[in-house]
Backbone as a ProteinNet text record, in pm:
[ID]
protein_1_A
[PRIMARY]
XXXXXXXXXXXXXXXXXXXXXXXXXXXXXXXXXXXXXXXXXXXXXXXXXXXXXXXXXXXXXXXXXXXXXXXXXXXXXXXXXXXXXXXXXXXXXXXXXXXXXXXXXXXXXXXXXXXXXXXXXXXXXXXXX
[TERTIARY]
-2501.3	-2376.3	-2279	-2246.6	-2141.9	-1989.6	-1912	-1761.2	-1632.8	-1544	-1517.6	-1346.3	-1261.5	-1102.5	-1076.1	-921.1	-870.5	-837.4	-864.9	-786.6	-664.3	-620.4	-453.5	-452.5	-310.6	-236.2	-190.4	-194.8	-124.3	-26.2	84.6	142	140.6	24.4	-85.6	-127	-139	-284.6	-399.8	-501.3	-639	-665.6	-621.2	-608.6	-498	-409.8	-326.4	-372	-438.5	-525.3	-618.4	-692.6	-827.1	-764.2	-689	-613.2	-612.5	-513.8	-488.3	-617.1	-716.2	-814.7	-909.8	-886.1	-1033	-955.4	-854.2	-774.4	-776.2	-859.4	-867	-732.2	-641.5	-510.9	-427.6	-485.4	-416.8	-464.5	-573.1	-619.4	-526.5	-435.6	-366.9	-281.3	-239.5	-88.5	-163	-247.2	-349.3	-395.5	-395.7	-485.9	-399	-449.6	-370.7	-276.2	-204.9	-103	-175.5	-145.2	-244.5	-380.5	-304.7	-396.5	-407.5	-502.4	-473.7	-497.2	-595.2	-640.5	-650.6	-640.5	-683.6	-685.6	-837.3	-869	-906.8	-863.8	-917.6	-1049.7	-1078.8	-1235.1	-1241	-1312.9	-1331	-1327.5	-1458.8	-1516.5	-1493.4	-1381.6	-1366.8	-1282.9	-1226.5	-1157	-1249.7	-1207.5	-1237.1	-1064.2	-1138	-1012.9	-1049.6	-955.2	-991	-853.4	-892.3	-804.8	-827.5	-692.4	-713.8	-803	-918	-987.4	-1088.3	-1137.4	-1216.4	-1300.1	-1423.8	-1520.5	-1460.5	-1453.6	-1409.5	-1499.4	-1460.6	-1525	-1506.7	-1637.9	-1622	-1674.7	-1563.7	-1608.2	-1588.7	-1738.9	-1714.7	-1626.4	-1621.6	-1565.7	-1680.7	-1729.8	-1921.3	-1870.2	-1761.1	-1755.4	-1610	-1593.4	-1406.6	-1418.5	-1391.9	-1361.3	-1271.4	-1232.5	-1131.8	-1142.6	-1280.5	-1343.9	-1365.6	-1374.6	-1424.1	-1381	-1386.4	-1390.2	-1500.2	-1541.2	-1686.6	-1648.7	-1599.9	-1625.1	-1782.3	-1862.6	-1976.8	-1973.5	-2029.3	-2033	-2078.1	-2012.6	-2062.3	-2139	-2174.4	-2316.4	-2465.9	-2512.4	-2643.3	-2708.9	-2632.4	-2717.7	-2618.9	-2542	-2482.6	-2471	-2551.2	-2574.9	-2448.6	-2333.9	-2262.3	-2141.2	-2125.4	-2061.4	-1909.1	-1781.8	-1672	-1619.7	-1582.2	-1576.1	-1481.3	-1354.4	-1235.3	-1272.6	-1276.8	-1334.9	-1193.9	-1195.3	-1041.3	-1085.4	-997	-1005.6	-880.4	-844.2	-717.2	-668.5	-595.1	-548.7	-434.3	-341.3	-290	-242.6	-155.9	-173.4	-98.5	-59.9	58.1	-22.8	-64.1	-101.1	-276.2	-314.9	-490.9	-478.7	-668.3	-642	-746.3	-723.9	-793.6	-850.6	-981	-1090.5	-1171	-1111.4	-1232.2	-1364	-1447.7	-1577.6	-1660.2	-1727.9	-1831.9	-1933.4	-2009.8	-2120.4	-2237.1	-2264.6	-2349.6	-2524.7	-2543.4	-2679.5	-2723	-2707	-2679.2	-2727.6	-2846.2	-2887.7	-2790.7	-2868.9	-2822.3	-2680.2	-2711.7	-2618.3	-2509.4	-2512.7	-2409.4	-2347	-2399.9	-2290.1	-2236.3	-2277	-2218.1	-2074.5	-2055.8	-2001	-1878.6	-1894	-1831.7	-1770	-1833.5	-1810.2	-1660.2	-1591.6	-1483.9	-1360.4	-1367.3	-1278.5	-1291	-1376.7	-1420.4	-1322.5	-1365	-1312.4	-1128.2	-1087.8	-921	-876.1	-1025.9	-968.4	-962.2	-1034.9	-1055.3	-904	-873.1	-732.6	-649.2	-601.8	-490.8	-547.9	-652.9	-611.9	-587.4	-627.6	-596.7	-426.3	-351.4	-189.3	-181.7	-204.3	-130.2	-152.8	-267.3	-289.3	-155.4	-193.7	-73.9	29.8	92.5	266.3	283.8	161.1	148.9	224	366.1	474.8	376.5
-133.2	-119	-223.4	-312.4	-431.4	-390.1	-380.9	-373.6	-472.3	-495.4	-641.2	-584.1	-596.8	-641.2	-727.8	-715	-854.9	-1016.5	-1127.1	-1218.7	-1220.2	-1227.8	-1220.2	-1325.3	-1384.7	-1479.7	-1387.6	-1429.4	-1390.7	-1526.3	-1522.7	-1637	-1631.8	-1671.8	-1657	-1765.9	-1822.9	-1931.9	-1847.1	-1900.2	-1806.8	-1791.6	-1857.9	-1859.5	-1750.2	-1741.1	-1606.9	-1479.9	-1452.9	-1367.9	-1331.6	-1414.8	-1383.1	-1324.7	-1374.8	-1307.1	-1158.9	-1135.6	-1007.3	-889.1	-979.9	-882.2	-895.7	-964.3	-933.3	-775.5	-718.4	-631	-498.1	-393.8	-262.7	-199.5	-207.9	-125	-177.2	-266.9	-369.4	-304.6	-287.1	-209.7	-113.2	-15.1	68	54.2	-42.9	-59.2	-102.8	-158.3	-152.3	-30	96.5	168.5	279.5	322.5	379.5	504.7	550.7	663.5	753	860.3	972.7	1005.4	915.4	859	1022.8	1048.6	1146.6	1178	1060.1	1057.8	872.1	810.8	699.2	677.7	623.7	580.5	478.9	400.5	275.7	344.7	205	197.3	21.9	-15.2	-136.3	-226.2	-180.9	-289.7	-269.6	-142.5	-87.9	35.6	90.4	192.3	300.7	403.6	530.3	614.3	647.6	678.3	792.2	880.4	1001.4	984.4	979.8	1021.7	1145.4	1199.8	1332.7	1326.7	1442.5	1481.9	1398.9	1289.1	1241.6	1264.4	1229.3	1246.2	1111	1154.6	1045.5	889.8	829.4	688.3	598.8	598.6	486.4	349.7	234.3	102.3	-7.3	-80	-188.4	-284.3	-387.9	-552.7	-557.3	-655.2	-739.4	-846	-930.3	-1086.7	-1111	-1188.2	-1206.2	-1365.6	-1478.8	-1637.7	-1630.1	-1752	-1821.1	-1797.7	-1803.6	-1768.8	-1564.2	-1514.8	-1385.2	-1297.6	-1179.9	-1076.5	-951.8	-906.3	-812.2	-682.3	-585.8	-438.4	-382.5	-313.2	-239.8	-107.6	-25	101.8	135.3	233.6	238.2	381.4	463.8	524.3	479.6	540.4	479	531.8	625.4	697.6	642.1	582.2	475.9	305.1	270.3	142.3	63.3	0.1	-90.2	-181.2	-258.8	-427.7	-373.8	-374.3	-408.8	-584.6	-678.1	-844.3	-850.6	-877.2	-947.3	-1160.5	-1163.7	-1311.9	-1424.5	-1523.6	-1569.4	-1725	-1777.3	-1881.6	-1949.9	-2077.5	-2125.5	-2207	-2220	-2275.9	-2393.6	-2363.4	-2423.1	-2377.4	-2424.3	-2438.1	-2289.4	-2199.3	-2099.4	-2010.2	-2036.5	-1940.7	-1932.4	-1816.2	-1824	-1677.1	-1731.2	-1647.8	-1536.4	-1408.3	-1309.3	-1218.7	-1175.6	-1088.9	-1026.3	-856.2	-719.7	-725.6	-725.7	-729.1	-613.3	-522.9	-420.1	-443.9	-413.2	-425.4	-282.7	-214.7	-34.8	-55.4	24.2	51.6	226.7	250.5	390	444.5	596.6	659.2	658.3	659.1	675.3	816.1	932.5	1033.5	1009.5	951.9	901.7	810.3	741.3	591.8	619.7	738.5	788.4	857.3	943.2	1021.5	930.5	824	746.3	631.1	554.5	446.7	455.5	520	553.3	581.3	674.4	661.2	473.9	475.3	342.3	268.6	216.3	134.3	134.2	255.7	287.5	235.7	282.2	191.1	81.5	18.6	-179.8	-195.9	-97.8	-194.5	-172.1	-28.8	-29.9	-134.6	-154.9	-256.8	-390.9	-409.9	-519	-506.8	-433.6	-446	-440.6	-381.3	-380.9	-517.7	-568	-699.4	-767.4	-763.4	-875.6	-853.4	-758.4	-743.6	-767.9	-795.2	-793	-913.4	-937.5	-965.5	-1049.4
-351.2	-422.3	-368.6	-457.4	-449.5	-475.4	-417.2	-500.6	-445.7	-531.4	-454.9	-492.2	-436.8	-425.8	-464.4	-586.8	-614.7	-542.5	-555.2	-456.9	-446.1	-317.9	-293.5	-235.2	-216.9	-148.5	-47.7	105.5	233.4	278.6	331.2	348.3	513.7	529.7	701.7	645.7	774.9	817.3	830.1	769.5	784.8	938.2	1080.9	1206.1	1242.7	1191.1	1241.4	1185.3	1077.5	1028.9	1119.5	1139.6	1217.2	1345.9	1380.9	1516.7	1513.2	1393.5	1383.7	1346.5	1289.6	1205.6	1390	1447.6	1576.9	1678.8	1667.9	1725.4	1661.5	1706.8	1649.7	1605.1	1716.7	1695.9	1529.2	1510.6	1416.4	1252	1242.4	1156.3	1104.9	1183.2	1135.7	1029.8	1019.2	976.8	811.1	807.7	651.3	579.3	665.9	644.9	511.1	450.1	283.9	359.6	222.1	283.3	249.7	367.1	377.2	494.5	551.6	729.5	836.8	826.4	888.2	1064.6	1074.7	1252.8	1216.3	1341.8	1340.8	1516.6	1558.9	1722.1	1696	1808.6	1837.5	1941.1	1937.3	2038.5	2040.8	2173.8	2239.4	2125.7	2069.1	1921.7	1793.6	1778.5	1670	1623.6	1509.2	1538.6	1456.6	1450.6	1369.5	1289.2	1143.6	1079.9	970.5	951.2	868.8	746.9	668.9	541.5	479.2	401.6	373.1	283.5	273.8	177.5	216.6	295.1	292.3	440.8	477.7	638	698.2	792.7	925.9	909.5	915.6	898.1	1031.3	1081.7	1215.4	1162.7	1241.5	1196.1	1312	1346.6	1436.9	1369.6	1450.3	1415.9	1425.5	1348.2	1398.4	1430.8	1328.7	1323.1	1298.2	1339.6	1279.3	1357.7	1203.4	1228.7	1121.8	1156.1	1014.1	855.3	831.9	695.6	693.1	760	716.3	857.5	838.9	925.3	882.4	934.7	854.2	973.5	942.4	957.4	949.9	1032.4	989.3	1003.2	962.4	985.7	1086.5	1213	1348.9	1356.5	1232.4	1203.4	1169.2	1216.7	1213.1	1054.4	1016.9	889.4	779.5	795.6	661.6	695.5	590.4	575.9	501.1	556.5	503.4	556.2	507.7	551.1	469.7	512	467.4	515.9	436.9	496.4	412.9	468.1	425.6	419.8	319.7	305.2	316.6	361.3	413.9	350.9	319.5	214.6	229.2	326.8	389.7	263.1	201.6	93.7	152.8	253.9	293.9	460	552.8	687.6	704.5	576	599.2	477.1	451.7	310.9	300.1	258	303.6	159.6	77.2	-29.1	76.1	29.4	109.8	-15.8	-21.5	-130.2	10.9	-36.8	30.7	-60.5	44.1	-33.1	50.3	-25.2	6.5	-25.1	49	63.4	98.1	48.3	104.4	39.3	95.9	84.1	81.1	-32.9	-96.2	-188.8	-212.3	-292.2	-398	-523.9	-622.2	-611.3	-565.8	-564.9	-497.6	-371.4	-297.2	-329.1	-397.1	-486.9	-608.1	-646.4	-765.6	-693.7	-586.5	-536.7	-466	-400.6	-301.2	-393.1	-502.2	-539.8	-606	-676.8	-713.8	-603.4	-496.7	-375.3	-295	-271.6	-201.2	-251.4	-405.4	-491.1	-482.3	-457.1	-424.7	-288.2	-214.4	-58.9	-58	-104.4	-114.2	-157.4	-304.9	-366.4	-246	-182.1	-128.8	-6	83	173.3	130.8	25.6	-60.4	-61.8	-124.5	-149.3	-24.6	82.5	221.4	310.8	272.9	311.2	263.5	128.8	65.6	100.5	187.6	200.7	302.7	428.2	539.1	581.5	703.3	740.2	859.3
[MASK]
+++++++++++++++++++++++++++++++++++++++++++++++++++++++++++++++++++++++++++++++++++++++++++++++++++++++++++++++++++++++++++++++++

């Protein structure tokens, strides 16, 4: 299951981005309204939204071009990668891209919430100061 976020303009250098995206605590301030727990951890944080199961997520990779989230369960297969695209020395275009590996029932079930998380980190990206 593929699902992808609009492209936005950030008025970041794709280098001050990457900064911010290699830092667990940093994650927060993206995360949708309705946050109900959020931990950091060394390589990664963990975060619960209402109505939804707790979601743990490493950093795997974070450069200039991309940052890639993985799932830090072993019984769900999937890649969240903010793709970073420097347009100019202040401005970088940024697209959430998913990536899962998911029974038919479970992608029926998940693909619709998911799809709401991508947009809102998508708008929170874009307003991001």
């Amino acid at each position: 299951m593929n699902l992808e976020g609009r492209k936005i303009i950030v008025n970041k250098s794709a280098k001050e981005l990457s900064e911010v995206l290699k830092t667990p605590e940093n994650y927060k301030q993206f995360m949708p309204d309705g946050l109900q727990k959020f931990e950091t951890r060394e390589d990664g944080f963990k975060f619960g939204l209402q109505g939804m199961p707790e979601i743990a997520l490493k950093i795997d990779e974070v450069t200039e071009e991309k940052a890639v989230l993985k799932s830090a369960s072993s019984s769900l297969d999937f890649a969240l990668t903010a793709a970073l695209k420097p347009l100019n020395e202040n401005q970088t275009e940024v697209q959430m891209l998913f990536e899962g590996k998911f029974n038919p029932f479970i992608k029926m079930m998940v693909e619709k919430p998911l799809q709401n998380f991508i947009n809102t980190l998508t708008d929170k990206i874009e307003t991001y100061k």
